[in-house]
Coordinates of C-alpha atoms in Angstrom, one line a residue:
M1141 CA 232.7 187.3 313.1
N1142 CA 229.7 189.0 314.7
W1143 CA 229.0 191.4 311.9
K1144 CA 226.1 193.1 313.8
E1145 CA 228.6 194.5 316.4
Q1146 CA 230.9 196.0 313.8
V1147 CA 231.3 199.7 312.8
A1148 CA 232.8 200.2 309.4
V1149 CA 234.2 203.3 307.8
V1150 CA 234.0 203.3 304.0
T1151 CA 235.7 206.0 302.0
G1152 CA 234.3 206.9 298.6
A1153 CA 231.0 205.1 299.6
A1154 CA 228.6 207.1 297.5
D1155 CA 228.8 204.9 294.4
G1156 CA 230.9 202.4 292.5
I1157 CA 233.1 199.9 294.4
G1158 CA 232.7 201.9 297.6
Y1159 CA 228.9 201.5 297.5
G1160 CA 229.3 197.8 296.6
I1161 CA 231.5 197.2 299.7
A1162 CA 229.4 199.3 302.0
F1163 CA 226.2 197.5 301.0
A1164 CA 227.8 194.1 301.4
L1165 CA 228.8 195.1 305.0
A1166 CA 225.4 196.7 305.7
K1167 CA 223.4 193.7 304.7
R1168 CA 225.5 191.7 307.2
G1169 CA 224.3 194.1 309.9
C1170 CA 227.3 196.5 310.2
R1171 CA 226.8 200.1 311.0
I1172 CA 228.4 202.2 308.3
A1173 CA 230.0 205.6 308.2
C1174 CA 229.9 206.7 304.6
L1175 CA 232.6 209.2 303.5
D1176 CA 232.4 211.0 300.2
I1177 CA 232.5 214.5 298.7
A1178 CA 229.3 213.8 296.7
D1179 CA 226.9 214.9 299.5
E1180 CA 223.5 214.3 297.9
K1181 CA 224.4 210.9 296.6
N1182 CA 226.2 210.0 299.8
E1183 CA 223.1 210.8 301.9
K1184 CA 221.0 208.5 299.6
T1185 CA 223.6 205.8 300.1
A1186 CA 223.5 206.1 303.9
A1187 CA 219.7 205.9 303.8
A1188 CA 219.8 202.8 301.6
L1189 CA 222.5 201.2 303.9
S1190 CA 220.4 202.0 307.0
G1191 CA 217.6 200.0 305.5
A1192 CA 219.8 197.1 304.6
A1193 CA 221.5 197.0 308.0
G1194 CA 218.4 197.6 310.1
K1195 CA 220.3 200.3 312.0
E1196 CA 221.5 203.8 311.5
C1197 CA 224.3 204.5 308.9
R1198 CA 225.5 208.0 308.5
A1199 CA 226.9 210.1 305.6
Y1200 CA 229.9 212.4 306.2
H1201 CA 231.3 214.9 303.8
C1202 CA 235.1 214.1 303.6
D1203 CA 237.6 215.4 301.1
M1204 CA 240.5 212.9 300.8
A1205 CA 242.7 215.7 299.4
D1206 CA 242.3 217.7 302.6
P1207 CA 244.1 216.4 305.7
E1208 CA 242.0 218.6 308.0
S1209 CA 238.8 217.2 306.6
I1210 CA 240.0 213.7 307.2
E1211 CA 241.0 214.5 310.8
E1212 CA 237.8 216.2 311.6
V1213 CA 235.6 213.5 310.1
F1214 CA 237.3 210.6 311.9
D1215 CA 237.0 212.5 315.2
R1216 CA 233.3 212.9 314.6
I1217 CA 232.8 209.3 313.7
L1218 CA 234.5 208.1 316.9
K1219 CA 232.2 210.5 318.8
D1220 CA 229.1 209.4 317.0
F1221 CA 229.7 205.7 316.9
G1222 CA 232.2 205.2 319.7
R1223 CA 234.4 202.8 317.8
I1224 CA 235.8 201.9 314.4
D1225 CA 236.2 198.2 313.7
I1226 CA 236.6 198.2 310.0
L1227 CA 238.3 200.7 307.7
I1228 CA 237.8 200.4 303.9
N1229 CA 240.2 202.7 302.1
N1230 CA 238.4 202.9 298.8
A1231 CA 238.2 206.5 297.7
G1232 CA 240.2 207.2 294.6
V1233 CA 240.6 209.4 291.5
F1234 CA 242.0 208.7 288.1
S1235 CA 243.4 211.0 285.4
T1236 CA 245.8 210.8 282.5
M1237 CA 248.6 213.1 281.4
S1238 CA 251.4 213.5 278.9
F1239 CA 255.1 214.3 279.7
V1240 CA 255.5 215.8 276.3
E1241 CA 252.3 217.6 275.5
D1242 CA 251.2 218.9 279.0
S1243 CA 252.7 221.9 280.7
Y1244 CA 254.8 221.7 283.8
E1245 CA 252.0 223.2 285.8
T1246 CA 249.4 220.8 284.4
A1247 CA 251.7 217.8 285.2
L1248 CA 252.2 219.0 288.8
E1249 CA 248.5 219.4 289.2
N1250 CA 247.8 216.0 287.8
Y1251 CA 250.4 214.4 290.2
H1252 CA 249.0 216.1 293.3
F1253 CA 245.4 215.2 292.3
N1254 CA 246.3 211.5 292.2
M1255 CA 248.8 211.3 295.0
D1256 CA 246.9 213.5 297.5
V1257 CA 243.6 211.6 297.1
N1258 CA 244.8 208.1 296.5
A1259 CA 248.1 207.7 298.4
R1260 CA 248.0 210.4 301.1
G1261 CA 244.3 209.9 301.7
L1262 CA 244.8 206.2 302.5
F1263 CA 247.8 207.1 304.6
L1264 CA 245.9 209.6 306.8
C1265 CA 242.7 207.6 307.2
A1266 CA 244.8 204.6 308.4
K1267 CA 246.7 207.0 310.8
K1268 CA 243.4 208.2 312.3
A1269 CA 241.9 204.7 312.7
A1270 CA 245.0 202.6 313.7
P1271 CA 245.7 204.1 317.2
H1272 CA 242.0 203.5 318.2
M1273 CA 242.1 200.0 316.8
A1274 CA 245.4 199.2 318.5
E1275 CA 244.1 200.4 321.9
R1276 CA 241.2 197.9 321.6
G1277 CA 243.5 195.2 320.1
Y1278 CA 241.2 194.6 317.2
G1279 CA 240.5 195.9 313.7
H1280 CA 240.4 195.3 310.0
I1281 CA 241.8 197.5 307.3
I1282 CA 241.2 196.7 303.6
N1283 CA 242.8 198.9 301.0
V1284 CA 241.3 199.0 297.5
I1285 CA 244.2 199.4 295.1
T1286 CA 244.1 198.4 291.4
N1287 CA 245.0 195.6 289.0
H1288 CA 247.6 198.0 287.5
V1289 CA 250.1 196.8 290.2
K1290 CA 250.0 193.3 288.8
R1291 CA 252.4 194.1 285.9
Y1292 CA 252.8 190.5 284.9
L1293 CA 249.3 190.7 283.5
F1294 CA 248.7 194.4 283.0
P1295 CA 251.5 196.3 281.4
P1296 CA 251.9 200.1 281.9
S1297 CA 250.2 202.6 279.6
D1298 CA 251.8 205.8 278.2
N1299 CA 249.5 208.2 280.1
E1300 CA 248.6 207.0 283.5
H1301 CA 251.8 208.0 285.3
S1302 CA 250.5 209.8 288.3
Y1303 CA 247.6 207.4 288.9
D1304 CA 250.0 204.4 288.8
A1305 CA 252.5 206.1 291.1
S1306 CA 249.8 206.7 293.6
K1307 CA 248.6 203.1 293.4
Y1308 CA 252.1 201.7 293.9
A1309 CA 252.3 203.9 296.9
Q1310 CA 249.1 202.3 298.2
L1311 CA 250.6 198.9 297.7
A1312 CA 253.7 199.8 299.7
F1313 CA 251.5 201.3 302.5
N1314 CA 249.5 198.0 302.6
E1315 CA 252.7 196.0 303.3
S1316 CA 254.2 198.4 305.8
L1317 CA 250.9 198.9 307.6
D1318 CA 250.6 195.1 308.0
C1319 CA 254.2 194.9 309.4
E1320 CA 253.4 197.4 312.2
L1321 CA 249.7 196.7 312.9
K1322 CA 249.4 192.9 313.1
K1323 CA 251.1 192.9 316.5
Y1324 CA 248.2 195.0 317.7
G1325 CA 245.5 192.6 316.5
I1326 CA 244.8 194.6 313.4
R1327 CA 244.5 192.7 310.1
V1328 CA 245.5 194.5 307.0
N1329 CA 244.9 193.3 303.4
A1330 CA 244.2 194.8 300.0
V1331 CA 242.1 194.0 297.0
C1332 CA 243.2 194.9 293.4
P1333 CA 240.1 194.9 291.3
A1334 CA 240.4 194.7 287.5
A1335 CA 237.9 196.5 285.4
T1336 CA 234.7 197.0 287.5
R1337 CA 231.5 198.6 286.4
T1338 CA 231.6 202.0 288.1
P1339 CA 230.8 205.6 287.1
M1340 CA 234.6 206.3 286.9
L1341 CA 235.2 203.5 284.4
Q1342 CA 232.0 204.4 282.5
A1343 CA 233.2 207.9 282.1
F1344 CA 236.6 206.7 280.9
F1345 CA 234.9 204.6 278.2
D1346 CA 232.5 207.4 277.3
D1347 CA 235.6 209.6 276.7
L1348 CA 236.9 206.9 274.4
G1349 CA 233.6 206.8 272.6
M1350 CA 233.4 203.0 273.4
E1351 CA 230.7 200.9 275.0
L1352 CA 231.7 199.4 278.3
T1353 CA 231.6 195.6 277.8
K1354 CA 233.8 192.6 278.5
E1355 CA 234.8 192.7 274.9
T1356 CA 235.9 196.4 274.9
I1357 CA 237.7 195.8 278.1
G1358 CA 239.6 193.0 276.3
E1359 CA 240.5 195.4 273.5
C1360 CA 241.9 198.0 275.9
A1361 CA 243.5 195.8 278.6
G1362 CA 244.1 192.5 276.8
I1363 CA 241.9 190.5 279.2
A1364 CA 238.2 190.4 278.8
S1365 CA 236.9 190.7 282.4
L1366 CA 234.3 193.0 283.9
L1367 CA 233.4 192.8 287.6
E1368 CA 230.3 194.2 289.3
A1369 CA 230.8 196.4 292.4
D1370 CA 228.7 194.0 294.5
E1371 CA 231.1 191.1 293.7
V1372 CA 234.0 193.2 295.0
G1373 CA 232.0 193.9 298.1
E1374 CA 231.5 190.2 298.7
A1375 CA 235.2 189.5 298.2
V1376 CA 236.1 192.2 300.8
C1377 CA 233.7 190.7 303.3
H1378 CA 235.1 187.2 302.7
I1379 CA 238.6 188.6 303.5
I1380 CA 237.4 190.3 306.6
N1381 CA 235.8 187.1 307.7
W1382 CA 239.1 185.1 307.5
D1383 CA 240.4 183.8 310.8
D1384 CA 243.9 184.1 312.2
T1385 CA 245.2 181.2 310.2
Q1386 CA 244.8 183.3 307.1
P1387 CA 247.6 185.7 306.0
T1388 CA 247.7 189.4 306.2
G1389 CA 249.6 192.0 304.1
K1390 CA 248.4 190.5 300.9
A1391 CA 247.1 192.3 297.8
I1392 CA 244.6 190.1 296.1
L1393 CA 243.9 190.4 292.4
L1394 CA 240.2 190.3 291.5
M1395 CA 239.5 189.7 287.8
Y1396 CA 236.6 187.3 287.5
S1397 CA 233.5 186.5 289.6
K1398 CA 235.1 183.2 290.6
D1399 CA 238.0 185.1 292.2
C1400 CA 235.7 187.0 294.5
E1401 CA 233.7 183.8 295.4
N1402 CA 236.7 181.6 296.0
L1403 CA 238.0 183.9 298.7
K1404 CA 235.1 182.7 300.8
Q1405 CA 237.1 179.5 301.3
G1406 CA 240.3 181.4 302.3
Y1407 CA 243.5 182.8 300.9
V1408 CA 244.3 182.0 297.2
E1409 CA 248.0 182.4 296.6
E1410 CA 247.6 182.6 292.9
L1411 CA 245.7 185.9 293.3
A1412 CA 248.4 187.6 295.3
K1413 CA 251.3 187.1 292.9

């Protein structure tokens, strides 16, 4: 992998896991197109990435809930950079709801909030990038999903209905994208991070009135693990760096630092169950 020739698009790049992935790519020399709705923070991110990469990275305002915004931004990126080699579908939202206590209108709003950003956003970003990658016979797509889809370890909750539905849609997209795109030389995989120190997770624990630690994660999820965003970033880069002997269409669970590091050696079947 000649990282310095790569152009990567990272959605939700302004902070959290998106920033961790974008920084890991930038320090390897990639040029990064940073997509987010938090404009001021995203501009600062692009500036920091430019310093790390030693070349220009750019911030783009993009609303994953708006199909026209996605279409316009990807067209601009192709015009500005001339290519897209790597797509990181990371942008996401999270909310809870009650089928008993919430109104019909509130439930519908909650459903669209999660499905439009998480599921449809991934779908449309891949749709914009895939034809360009296929024409060139090369590309990498990494979809950031969630540990929630690993039900043998993480049982469902009673209030994350819309979020989980959107994440299972992402899991299905990951598999079907791989089925179509691998014949064009496009490698598709996903990561499913467990609890990761991000502003989104911090806000969730603030609402609970709890400190965000491995111990409190264990109380809530049953497994005491807490990743850092830069560890997820390294894991993503390891997967992108896999050669053609390594599989595609996998959704890799990341729970511990060692999970992220072990991917440097190649596919770990245990993490894809």
